[in-house]
Amino acid sequence: MSKTKMTAWVVFAFVIIAFAVSVALKGALVTVGAFLTLFIFSFLYKDNPYYKFAEHLFVGVSAAYWMCMGFWGTMVPNLFGKLYPPMVGGVLPALKDNPAEPFMIIPLILGILLLMRLAPNAGWISRWALAFIVGTTAGLNLVRYLRSDFIQQINNTTFSLYISSAAGFDFGQTMSNIVIFIGVLCGLIYFFFSKEHKGAFGAGARVGIIVLMVTFGASFGYTVMARISLLVGRMQFLFGDWLGMIK
Amino acid sequence: MKRTVPLAITFIVGTVLVLADFIPHKPFGNLGDDFSLYFDIIAVFAFLLGGGNLIRVHLTKINRKRPDWQFSIVTLVGFVVMLAAGIFKISNPEGIQGDVAAIGSLFNDLYMYIFTPLQASMFALLAFFVGSASYRAFRAKNIEATILLIAAFIILLGRTPFGLWLTEGLTGDLAFLQIPNLANWVMDVPNLAGQRAIMIGIALGVISMSLRVILGVERTYLGQDSD
Amino acid sequence: MANNEVQNQSLIEKLQLIDRRIIFVFIACAVVIPLLVGATMEEETTPIVQAFFDYVENLPEDSRVLLSFDYGPTTAPEIQPMADAIVRHCAERKCKLYMMAVWATGHNLTGETIVNVLNPEFPDYKYGEEYVNLGYKAGNQGLIRLLLVDFKRMYSTDAAGTAIDSIPMMENINNLKNFDLIVSFGGGFPGIKEWVLYAGDPGNVPVGGGCTAVSAPLLYPYYPNQLIGLLGGAKGAAEYENALITAYPQYENKRMAGMSLMVSQTVSHMVIIFFIIFGNVLYFLHRSKQKANGIEGGQS
Amino acid sequence: MKYILPGFLVALLLLMALSVTAIAQEQDETVGEDVDTLMQPIEQEPPPKPVITAGEDRPNDNGHKLTIYWDYPQEATGKIDYFEVYRAESPDGEFKLRGTSPSNYFEYFDIGDSDENAEDYLENDKDLYYKVVAVVEDGPSSESDVAGPYHAVGQWFHTGKVPVMIAVIIFAMFTIYFIQSARKGKDLFVRPLAGIEAVDEAIGRATEMGKPILYVLGIGTAADIATIASFTILGRVAKKVAEYQTDLIVPCYDAIVMSVAQDVVKSAYLEAGRPDQYSDDQVFFVTNAQFAYVAGVNGIMVRDLPATNFYLGYFAAESLILAETGNSIGAIQIAGTDQVTQIPFFVVACDYTLIGEELYAASAYLGRDPLLLGSLKAEDWGKAIFMVLLAFGVLAVAFGWEGFREIVRVNL
């Protein structure tokens, strides 16, 4: 047996023993959670069989989780329950007496069309369902974005550049408003595709890039905190709930 | 036929939904919500495709003894156990009529003690990666990178008592230069301007993309007439 | 990279290519050591938090406080300390606590506060008389709007399924206007903003909130007209805890989650700042050395 | 001609409504008198009566909703606890409690259900009568006269959305115009985008190194515009990959996205003349849980060691986990997303990032399809219009014309 293989077996034996001891001392539930946490964290060192185990388990469990949620949360109440309520009477008695909604046949047909791609020669028909989905998205988004992100943003950015308060001219606020106004304009210039970034236009685009860089740096720095608290939460679980070293 | 019908469906559905947005009257007013509900249902049918594909991928891996095939067994076992627990509502305190994720059911236990710790741990990896990414990327290599670095640095410093301590001497008219104040200003002013410019660009992109899809100019998602 | 190349590298070059695992170790230590040592950081209470504290402090005995747990496990480390501190404070003031959630994930977290804070620290608090857990209801802002009109239509039972009319403390609750204070924990959607817009403003009920540091800036504009106060992130929680300790010295030796989270966050920020400075110093040393050697523009 | 019958019906309805109202008021008056004479002397003075002033249909909706307004003496608001609002289908019918309103709030928004079968259904165009009670919890309350009939009506056009309507028309016209002129062969300039230019180089590098290419479509569904944009880019990338005979791995988060991606890649291989090289194993489903998906993709990265990673589509918090893992294996990374919060992480950790709108533009760039390029021109015009409106708006505000902001407001 090679040396690396030996080490691997020693580590494996150690993990098994530690797991058994932990189950005996702390109970199975918290132990499972703690070991899975450690397995995931071990990825930071390098890829290893323990991470592989956690990863593969996670993939399997999560895929089934969403299938079940989709089945009981959407398929049963919203499709069967609306199409033919008596059918779900056994599992959702509350819906039994609702009137049927015949229009729900549309998603049923589209869903079946989608599954047709499993059939060898009728795969193309699944595109009808897809066309429906994409058409819906396009139609909804077209108006929604125009409304809330385009027109509403004009409204939000239309403010006075000259601010005076009770104490007189407010230099700080005026500067801030000017920076926002110019920042938005130059940021937009950067996004022009069909005009070369040259001359005055190019200068505007340069300012635009600078504004974007400030945005990216600031957003990044700002998020660090939230990410750290996630880790604190995990560490509290490991050292507090599991090892009992906190408090 | 294979290509025209889908394009026609997209065109009709898209146009009707655009118009429906301006008509509150029945049945148009609810059309957007109705179609979104249809989409949710179709998505559940797609879960069957996904689950089937998952099983196929991992069975192939096991069959052909590809590298790490043993772990595919873990995936399949996890999948099947969770699926059975959920679909048959195993050990659900209220039986088959209970909520699928009712407390005390096997499904909820698997969720609470396997799914949740795994998810939280993956999420927590981010704390480490923000560290390594900022070490590598925040270098004053050129003007853009320097600005990125300065903005991030001000915000980070503004979050620690260090920031205040360094600049406590600046009072009166210069108080706005105190790092915590500066950090707030960077967040509220240039950051806002940049975000807004990006948002407007995205809005225009979405609008244009949606029009292209409705008009049938953008059609890669439908594939070619290959089969 | 071939081996001999590595050997030819100067110390500066080697340091510049520092293994990221070293950074990982530093960050892990920055988080874990303060937790284990039990270090806490006192935060001077700012007006926006003090206003919240004072409001609760001045509530008469038996005031009715509605606490809505509108967050999930991922933001719990930041928000749970606030919920704990405010529940403690309300219990000290002998308020009646009505707990609910407009987030499905909030239900389990309500349980955590009850089990970890309320039951052990206030054993006299009786379920159904001094506190009740109403659980989660779907409907987002629509739910809030309905509660403003008719509370019991949506909550016909509590979380455990007990009929609402058999719970003594629910007797005089007809709608949200019967509460003396509404507190929402969580800055997502639906959250504090929806409570202000759909309950606080139309019903004229005071609303206070606690949210993650990331969402706090979006909510500051509501203070002081529409929000009596706001706790933002670990800092907000630590400030509230500080105010609590000042007013109730018996908590002086109690471990306060917000104050210790604050230490972990601050130390981690310091570590990241240190590495950014370190990286840049190395980068400039490297560049000036390259310039001296006549190599221009080399970047590793 | 065709208006005669409906006109007649409306007139008839109006007549009926008027007569019913008249009768109702008469009855009400008599009832009121009865009550007055029967009223016994009481210890506590009842508060003043509210007076219902109007019951209006809420504009711009599908009906089923009404707002009731009433007057109440300001000085008396302190004496009462709250108002209760009742509704009936006829003046002397059964009045049902609809809800309450705070004592200082003189209107009530009656929201009925639009579903015919719901308990709370409020029928459109039906006569409805209201009364408002000023409630004193421990004393006598006083009740307003019955008012009505009021109607809830569904509208055929949302007047608050006029600016949106105009904008939709303008954009559609621009897009169609520029697509048409592109079709006629007019040459359109587009400035270079670094992220796009790098695509060829990145694929070439993977080929040289004999390593695969990883294409991540993000965690969006097929209904996200970012995902649709990513499909088009995937098509171009897959075609190049097929020409270079490199391996392509596309792990998917959503099953519909997977099936579309399979079609797209298959078509691209066919177009490149190598249909035999395609296999469904290249484009596969991982799982549709955010972090489980990341765990899986991370695993693929560290085991298959791709030389080039594409992250194009919708991304959330997982963006940095992917980008940092990709960086640790030394891959060239090209990213793009329309999620504003995630762009900074990609900018920091990837070699090239398509920022927001650039992701959508990328499909046009890669294909050099004149029709798609034409629509980019229309986008630029949209930006120009935005900038002009913004400048105009700031000037308008500076000269004290607040009306401009009202024009660009969407009333929902």
PDB file of C-alpha atoms in Angstrom, chain B:
ATOM      1  CA  MET B   1     -44.358  23.865 -39.451  1.00  0.00           C
ATOM      2  CA  LYS B   2     -41.706  22.897 -36.972  1.00  0.00           C
ATOM      3  CA  ARG B   3     -40.423  26.423 -36.781  1.00  0.00           C
ATOM      4  CA  THR B   4     -43.334  28.588 -37.876  1.00  0.00           C
ATOM      5  CA  VAL B   5     -45.839  27.434 -35.280  1.00  0.00           C
ATOM      6  CA  PRO B   6     -43.565  28.174 -32.304  1.00  0.00           C
ATOM      7  CA  LEU B   7     -42.694  31.586 -33.738  1.00  0.00           C
ATOM      8  CA  ALA B   8     -46.376  32.321 -34.225  1.00  0.00           C
ATOM      9  CA  ILE B   9     -47.155  31.232 -30.665  1.00  0.00           C
ATOM     10  CA  THR B  10     -44.445  33.493 -29.279  1.00  0.00           C
ATOM     11  CA  PHE B  11     -45.656  36.408 -31.357  1.00  0.00           C
ATOM     12  CA  ILE B  12     -49.310  36.017 -30.411  1.00  0.00           C
ATOM     13  CA  VAL B  13     -48.745  35.349 -26.709  1.00  0.00           C
ATOM     14  CA  GLY B  14     -46.230  38.172 -26.414  1.00  0.00           C
ATOM     15  CA  THR B  15     -48.373  40.730 -28.212  1.00  0.00           C
ATOM     16  CA  VAL B  16     -51.505  39.823 -26.289  1.00  0.00           C
ATOM     17  CA  LEU B  17     -49.676  40.175 -22.977  1.00  0.00           C
ATOM     18  CA  VAL B  18     -48.266  43.570 -23.928  1.00  0.00           C
ATOM     19  CA  LEU B  19     -51.739  44.782 -24.838  1.00  0.00           C
ATOM     20  CA  ALA B  20     -53.296  43.145 -21.780  1.00  0.00           C
ATOM     21  CA  ASP B  21     -51.132  45.293 -19.552  1.00  0.00           C
ATOM     22  CA  PHE B  22     -53.147  48.327 -20.611  1.00  0.00           C
ATOM     23  CA  ILE B  23     -56.553  46.671 -20.246  1.00  0.00           C
ATOM     24  CA  PRO B  24     -57.629  46.172 -16.656  1.00  0.00           C
ATOM     25  CA  HIS B  25     -60.979  44.697 -17.721  1.00  0.00           C
ATOM     26  CA  LYS B  26     -61.633  40.986 -17.537  1.00  0.00           C
ATOM     27  CA  PRO B  27     -60.251  38.695 -18.855  1.00  0.00           C
ATOM     28  CA  PHE B  28     -57.158  40.709 -19.836  1.00  0.00           C
ATOM     29  CA  GLY B  29     -56.380  42.164 -16.433  1.00  0.00           C
ATOM     30  CA  ASN B  30     -55.489  38.792 -14.970  1.00  0.00           C
ATOM     31  CA  LEU B  31     -53.868  37.339 -18.055  1.00  0.00           C
ATOM     32  CA  GLY B  32     -50.340  37.980 -16.846  1.00  0.00           C
ATOM     33  CA  ASP B  33     -50.998  36.216 -13.533  1.00  0.00           C
ATOM     34  CA  ASP B  34     -52.822  33.355 -15.231  1.00  0.00           C
ATOM     35  CA  PHE B  35     -50.002  32.778 -17.677  1.00  0.00           C
ATOM     36  CA  SER B  36     -47.439  32.920 -14.884  1.00  0.00           C
ATOM     37  CA  LEU B  37     -49.409  30.232 -13.063  1.00  0.00           C
ATOM     38  CA  TYR B  38     -49.405  28.130 -16.236  1.00  0.00           C
ATOM     39  CA  PHE B  39     -45.677  28.572 -16.376  1.00  0.00           C
ATOM     40  CA  ASP B  40     -45.322  27.293 -12.804  1.00  0.00           C
ATOM     41  CA  ILE B  41     -47.291  24.204 -13.721  1.00  0.00           C
ATOM     42  CA  ILE B  42     -45.295  23.545 -16.871  1.00  0.00           C
ATOM     43  CA  ALA B  43     -42.160  23.899 -14.755  1.00  0.00           C
ATOM     44  CA  VAL B  44     -43.353  21.014 -12.576  1.00  0.00           C
ATOM     45  CA  PHE B  45     -43.691  18.843 -15.667  1.00  0.00           C
ATOM     46  CA  ALA B  46     -40.138  19.841 -16.425  1.00  0.00           C
ATOM     47  CA  PHE B  47     -39.091  18.457 -13.026  1.00  0.00           C
ATOM     48  CA  LEU B  48     -39.899  15.050 -14.490  1.00  0.00           C
ATOM     49  CA  LEU B  49     -37.474  15.751 -17.311  1.00  0.00           C
ATOM     50  CA  GLY B  50     -34.881  16.902 -14.796  1.00  0.00           C
ATOM     51  CA  GLY B  51     -35.326  13.987 -12.421  1.00  0.00           C
ATOM     52  CA  GLY B  52     -35.204  11.564 -15.340  1.00  0.00           C
ATOM     53  CA  ASN B  53     -32.037  13.169 -16.643  1.00  0.00           C
ATOM     54  CA  LEU B  54     -30.440  13.064 -13.195  1.00  0.00           C
ATOM     55  CA  ILE B  55     -31.126   9.349 -12.856  1.00  0.00           C
ATOM     56  CA  ARG B  56     -29.863   8.688 -16.380  1.00  0.00           C
ATOM     57  CA  VAL B  57     -26.628  10.660 -15.907  1.00  0.00           C
ATOM     58  CA  HIS B  58     -25.745   8.910 -12.664  1.00  0.00           C
ATOM     59  CA  LEU B  59     -26.779   5.433 -13.813  1.00  0.00           C
ATOM     60  CA  THR B  60     -24.568   5.851 -16.876  1.00  0.00           C
ATOM     61  CA  LYS B  61     -21.735   6.905 -14.633  1.00  0.00           C
ATOM     62  CA  ILE B  62     -22.171   3.832 -12.463  1.00  0.00           C
ATOM     63  CA  ASN B  63     -22.582   1.492 -15.428  1.00  0.00           C
ATOM     64  CA  ARG B  64     -19.485   2.681 -17.220  1.00  0.00           C
ATOM     65  CA  LYS B  65     -17.492   2.866 -13.985  1.00  0.00           C
ATOM     66  CA  ARG B  66     -16.495   6.435 -14.734  1.00  0.00           C
ATOM     67  CA  PRO B  67     -14.222   8.149 -12.164  1.00  0.00           C
ATOM     68  CA  ASP B  68     -15.989   8.680  -8.845  1.00  0.00           C
ATOM     69  CA  TRP B  69     -18.873   6.443  -9.902  1.00  0.00           C
ATOM     70  CA  GLN B  70     -19.275   5.306  -6.299  1.00  0.00           C
ATOM     71  CA  PHE B  71     -20.464   8.764  -5.328  1.00  0.00           C
ATOM     72  CA  SER B  72     -23.216   8.599  -7.913  1.00  0.00           C
ATOM     73  CA  ILE B  73     -24.748   5.910  -5.721  1.00  0.00           C
ATOM     74  CA  VAL B  74     -24.895   8.480  -2.911  1.00  0.00           C
ATOM     75  CA  THR B  75     -26.750  10.875  -5.206  1.00  0.00           C
ATOM     76  CA  LEU B  76     -29.236   8.241  -6.315  1.00  0.00           C
ATOM     77  CA  VAL B  77     -29.898   7.013  -2.780  1.00  0.00           C
ATOM     78  CA  GLY B  78     -30.367  10.579  -1.530  1.00  0.00           C
ATOM     79  CA  PHE B  79     -32.692  11.316  -4.432  1.00  0.00           C
ATOM     80  CA  VAL B  80     -34.840   8.217  -4.069  1.00  0.00           C
ATOM     81  CA  VAL B  81     -35.162   8.428  -0.278  1.00  0.00           C
ATOM     82  CA  MET B  82     -36.087  12.109  -0.348  1.00  0.00           C
ATOM     83  CA  LEU B  83     -38.517  11.586  -3.223  1.00  0.00           C
ATOM     84  CA  ALA B  84     -40.264   8.706  -1.493  1.00  0.00           C
ATOM     85  CA  ALA B  85     -40.410  10.620   1.778  1.00  0.00           C
ATOM     86  CA  GLY B  86     -42.003  13.577   0.036  1.00  0.00           C
ATOM     87  CA  ILE B  87     -44.354  11.977  -2.454  1.00  0.00           C
ATOM     88  CA  PHE B  88     -45.751   9.383  -0.003  1.00  0.00           C
ATOM     89  CA  LYS B  89     -45.525  11.784   2.953  1.00  0.00           C
ATOM     90  CA  ILE B  90     -43.804   9.120   5.017  1.00  0.00           C
ATOM     91  CA  SER B  91     -44.360   9.423   8.777  1.00  0.00           C
ATOM     92  CA  ASN B  92     -46.278  12.641   8.269  1.00  0.00           C
ATOM     93  CA  PRO B  93     -48.113  13.318  11.543  1.00  0.00           C
ATOM     94  CA  GLU B  94     -51.273  14.218   9.648  1.00  0.00           C
ATOM     95  CA  GLY B  95     -51.052  11.399   7.132  1.00  0.00           C
ATOM     96  CA  ILE B  96     -51.514  11.971   3.425  1.00  0.00           C
ATOM     97  CA  GLN B  97     -53.645  15.060   4.022  1.00  0.00           C
ATOM     98  CA  GLY B  98     -50.926  16.868   5.938  1.00  0.00           C
ATOM     99  CA  ASP B  99     -48.598  19.542   4.632  1.00  0.00           C
ATOM    100  CA  VAL B 100     -45.746  17.869   2.758  1.00  0.00           C
ATOM    101  CA  ALA B 101     -43.182  19.658   4.950  1.00  0.00           C
ATOM    102  CA  ALA B 102     -45.110  19.209   8.210  1.00  0.00           C
ATOM    103  CA  ILE B 103     -42.893  19.204  11.286  1.00  0.00           C
ATOM    104  CA  GLY B 104     -42.208  15.632  12.321  1.00  0.00           C
ATOM    105  CA  SER B 105     -42.391  14.141   8.841  1.00  0.00           C
ATOM    106  CA  LEU B 106     -39.386  12.310   7.421  1.00  0.00           C
ATOM    107  CA  PHE B 107     -39.347  14.836   4.566  1.00  0.00           C
ATOM    108  CA  ASN B 108     -38.982  17.765   6.947  1.00  0.00           C
ATOM    109  CA  ASP B 109     -36.355  15.943   9.021  1.00  0.00           C
ATOM    110  CA  LEU B 110     -34.243  15.276   5.948  1.00  0.00           C
ATOM    111  CA  TYR B 111     -34.685  18.899   4.984  1.00  0.00           C
ATOM    112  CA  MET B 112     -33.781  20.236   8.422  1.00  0.00           C
ATOM    113  CA  TYR B 113     -30.828  17.973   9.182  1.00  0.00           C
ATOM    114  CA  ILE B 114     -29.294  17.321   5.775  1.00  0.00           C
ATOM    115  CA  PHE B 115     -30.422  19.950   3.280  1.00  0.00           C
ATOM    116  CA  THR B 116     -30.208  22.976   5.583  1.00  0.00           C
ATOM    117  CA  PRO B 117     -26.682  22.440   6.999  1.00  0.00           C
ATOM    118  CA  LEU B 118     -25.352  21.705   3.528  1.00  0.00           C
ATOM    119  CA  GLN B 119     -26.966  24.800   2.098  1.00  0.00           C
ATOM    120  CA  ALA B 120     -25.837  27.060   4.926  1.00  0.00           C
ATOM    121  CA  SER B 121     -22.276  25.732   4.682  1.00  0.00           C
ATOM    122  CA  MET B 122     -22.061  26.271   0.936  1.00  0.00           C
ATOM    123  CA  PHE B 123     -23.390  29.777   1.455  1.00  0.00           C
ATOM    124  CA  ALA B 124     -20.868  30.416   4.237  1.00  0.00           C
ATOM    125  CA  LEU B 125     -17.984  29.583   1.880  1.00  0.00           C
ATOM    126  CA  LEU B 126     -18.612  33.062   0.540  1.00  0.00           C
ATOM    127  CA  ALA B 127     -17.055  34.581   3.648  1.00  0.00           C
ATOM    128  CA  PHE B 128     -13.755  32.954   2.686  1.00  0.00           C
ATOM    129  CA  PHE B 129     -14.046  33.799  -0.973  1.00  0.00           C
ATOM    130  CA  VAL B 130     -14.687  37.508  -0.393  1.00  0.00           C
ATOM    131  CA  GLY B 131     -11.354  37.465   1.433  1.00  0.00           C
ATOM    132  CA  SER B 132      -9.365  35.721  -1.278  1.00  0.00           C
ATOM    133  CA  ALA B 133     -11.016  37.678  -4.075  1.00  0.00           C
ATOM    134  CA  SER B 134     -10.293  41.016  -2.472  1.00  0.00           C
ATOM    135  CA  TYR B 135      -6.669  40.103  -1.795  1.00  0.00           C
ATOM    136  CA  ARG B 136      -6.121  39.190  -5.417  1.00  0.00           C
ATOM    137  CA  ALA B 137      -8.222  41.774  -7.211  1.00  0.00           C
ATOM    138  CA  PHE B 138      -7.820  44.940  -5.193  1.00  0.00           C
ATOM    139  CA  ARG B 139      -4.423  45.970  -6.554  1.00  0.00           C
ATOM    140  CA  ALA B 140      -3.631  49.408  -7.874  1.00  0.00           C
ATOM    141  CA  LYS B 141      -2.635  48.102 -11.316  1.00  0.00           C
ATOM    142  CA  ASN B 142      -4.296  50.798 -13.400  1.00  0.00           C
ATOM    143  CA  ILE B 143      -6.749  53.629 -12.930  1.00  0.00           C
ATOM    144  CA  GLU B 144      -9.888  51.495 -12.989  1.00  0.00           C
ATOM    145  CA  ALA B 145      -8.491  48.954 -10.558  1.00  0.00           C
ATOM    146  CA  THR B 146      -7.276  51.735  -8.265  1.00  0.00           C
ATOM    147  CA  ILE B 147     -10.703  53.322  -8.122  1.00  0.00           C
ATOM    148  CA  LEU B 148     -12.267  49.942  -7.432  1.00  0.00           C
ATOM    149  CA  LEU B 149      -9.743  49.438  -4.646  1.00  0.00           C
ATOM    150  CA  ILE B 150     -10.267  52.855  -3.074  1.00  0.00           C
ATOM    151  CA  ALA B 151     -14.050  52.590  -3.073  1.00  0.00           C
ATOM    152  CA  ALA B 152     -13.962  49.133  -1.494  1.00  0.00           C
ATOM    153  CA  PHE B 153     -11.344  50.232   1.008  1.00  0.00           C
ATOM    154  CA  ILE B 154     -13.344  53.238   2.187  1.00  0.00           C
ATOM    155  CA  ILE B 155     -16.446  51.117   2.689  1.00  0.00           C
ATOM    156  CA  LEU B 156     -14.561  48.370   4.525  1.00  0.00           C
ATOM    157  CA  LEU B 157     -12.745  50.828   6.738  1.00  0.00           C
ATOM    158  CA  GLY B 158     -15.967  52.689   7.438  1.00  0.00           C
ATOM    159  CA  ARG B 159     -17.314  49.480   8.954  1.00  0.00           C
ATOM    160  CA  THR B 160     -14.627  49.258  11.611  1.00  0.00           C
ATOM    161  CA  PRO B 161     -13.891  51.503  14.598  1.00  0.00           C
ATOM    162  CA  PHE B 162     -10.528  51.991  12.912  1.00  0.00           C
ATOM    163  CA  GLY B 163     -12.100  54.228  10.304  1.00  0.00           C
ATOM    164  CA  LEU B 164     -13.439  56.651  12.862  1.00  0.00           C
ATOM    165  CA  TRP B 165     -10.268  56.534  14.936  1.00  0.00           C
ATOM    166  CA  LEU B 166      -8.071  57.450  11.960  1.00  0.00           C
ATOM    167  CA  THR B 167     -10.068  60.506  11.015  1.00  0.00           C
ATOM    168  CA  GLU B 168     -11.509  61.635  14.318  1.00  0.00           C
ATOM    169  CA  GLY B 169      -9.472  64.820  14.097  1.00  0.00           C
ATOM    170  CA  LEU B 170     -11.473  66.082  11.172  1.00  0.00           C
ATOM    171  CA  THR B 171     -14.265  68.104  12.694  1.00  0.00           C
ATOM    172  CA  GLY B 172     -16.367  71.072  11.754  1.00  0.00           C
ATOM    173  CA  ASP B 173     -16.443  71.713   8.036  1.00  0.00           C
ATOM    174  CA  LEU B 174     -14.184  68.752   7.388  1.00  0.00           C
ATOM    175  CA  ALA B 175     -16.370  66.296   9.282  1.00  0.00           C
ATOM    176  CA  PHE B 176     -17.690  64.926   5.999  1.00  0.00           C
ATOM    177  CA  LEU B 177     -14.206  63.528   5.385  1.00  0.00           C
ATOM    178  CA  GLN B 178     -14.446  61.234   8.410  1.00  0.00           C
ATOM    179  CA  ILE B 179     -14.285  57.765   6.955  1.00  0.00           C
ATOM    180  CA  PRO B 180     -17.675  56.511   8.170  1.00  0.00           C
ATOM    181  CA  ASN B 181     -19.313  59.630   6.692  1.00  0.00           C
ATOM    182  CA  LEU B 182     -17.351  59.247   3.509  1.00  0.00           C
ATOM    183  CA  ALA B 183     -18.384  55.608   3.296  1.00  0.00           C
ATOM    184  CA  ASN B 184     -22.034  56.570   3.599  1.00  0.00           C
ATOM    185  CA  TRP B 185     -21.606  59.220   0.942  1.00  0.00           C
ATOM    186  CA  VAL B 186     -19.959  56.776  -1.467  1.00  0.00           C
ATOM    187  CA  MET B 187     -22.833  54.342  -0.939  1.00  0.00           C
ATOM    188  CA  ASP B 188     -25.541  56.974  -1.328  1.00  0.00           C
ATOM    189  CA  VAL B 189     -24.190  59.047  -4.177  1.00  0.00           C
ATOM    190  CA  PRO B 190     -21.743  57.627  -6.749  1.00  0.00           C
ATOM    191  CA  ASN B 191     -22.854  54.080  -6.002  1.00  0.00           C
ATOM    192  CA  LEU B 192     -26.465  55.082  -6.580  1.00  0.00           C
ATOM    193  CA  ALA B 193     -25.584  56.807  -9.849  1.00  0.00           C
ATOM    194  CA  GLY B 194     -23.733  53.747 -11.130  1.00  0.00           C
ATOM    195  CA  GLN B 195     -26.491  51.360 -10.108  1.00  0.00           C
ATOM    196  CA  ARG B 196     -29.055  53.530 -11.803  1.00  0.00           C
ATOM    197  CA  ALA B 197     -27.110  53.719 -15.054  1.00  0.00           C
ATOM    198  CA  ILE B 198     -26.723  49.934 -15.066  1.00  0.00           C
ATOM    199  CA  MET B 199     -30.410  49.444 -14.294  1.00  0.00           C
ATOM    200  CA  ILE B 200     -31.512  51.688 -17.142  1.00  0.00           C
ATOM    201  CA  GLY B 201     -29.165  49.932 -19.527  1.00  0.00           C
ATOM    202  CA  ILE B 202     -30.541  46.578 -18.417  1.00  0.00           C
ATOM    203  CA  ALA B 203     -34.108  47.812 -18.806  1.00  0.00           C
ATOM    204  CA  LEU B 204     -33.382  48.860 -22.379  1.00  0.00           C
ATOM    205  CA  GLY B 205     -31.668  45.563 -23.031  1.00  0.00           C
ATOM    206  CA  VAL B 206     -34.628  43.605 -21.701  1.00  0.00           C
ATOM    207  CA  ILE B 207     -37.062  45.685 -23.723  1.00  0.00           C
ATOM    208  CA  SER B 208     -35.084  45.277 -26.898  1.00  0.00           C
ATOM    209  CA  MET B 209     -34.533  41.573 -26.277  1.00  0.00           C
ATOM    210  CA  SER B 210     -38.254  41.064 -25.624  1.00  0.00           C
ATOM    211  CA  LEU B 211     -39.137  42.865 -28.835  1.00  0.00           C
ATOM    212  CA  ARG B 212     -36.629  40.734 -30.741  1.00  0.00           C
ATOM    213  CA  VAL B 213     -38.159  37.602 -29.278  1.00  0.00           C
ATOM    214  CA  ILE B 214     -41.730  38.684 -30.021  1.00  0.00           C
ATOM    215  CA  LEU B 215     -40.826  39.726 -33.553  1.00  0.00           C
ATOM    216  CA  GLY B 216     -39.027  36.431 -34.093  1.00  0.00           C
ATOM    217  CA  VAL B 217     -35.631  37.982 -34.807  1.00  0.00           C
ATOM    218  CA  GLU B 218     -33.984  36.272 -31.833  1.00  0.00           C
ATOM    219  CA  ARG B 219     -34.731  32.592 -32.265  1.00  0.00           C
ATOM    220  CA  THR B 220     -31.704  30.577 -31.231  1.00  0.00           C
ATOM    221  CA  TYR B 221     -33.657  29.230 -28.257  1.00  0.00           C
ATOM    222  CA  LEU B 222     -35.841  27.296 -30.675  1.00  0.00           C
ATOM    223  CA  GLY B 223     -32.906  25.379 -32.108  1.00  0.00           C
ATOM    224  CA  GLN B 224     -32.620  24.522 -35.787  1.00  0.00           C
ATOM    225  CA  ASP B 225     -34.761  22.322 -37.963  1.00  0.00           C
ATOM    226  CA  SER B 226     -32.512  19.442 -37.227  1.00  0.00           C
ATOM    227  CA  ASP B 227     -34.954  16.722 -36.428  1.00  0.00           C
TER     228      ASP B 227
END
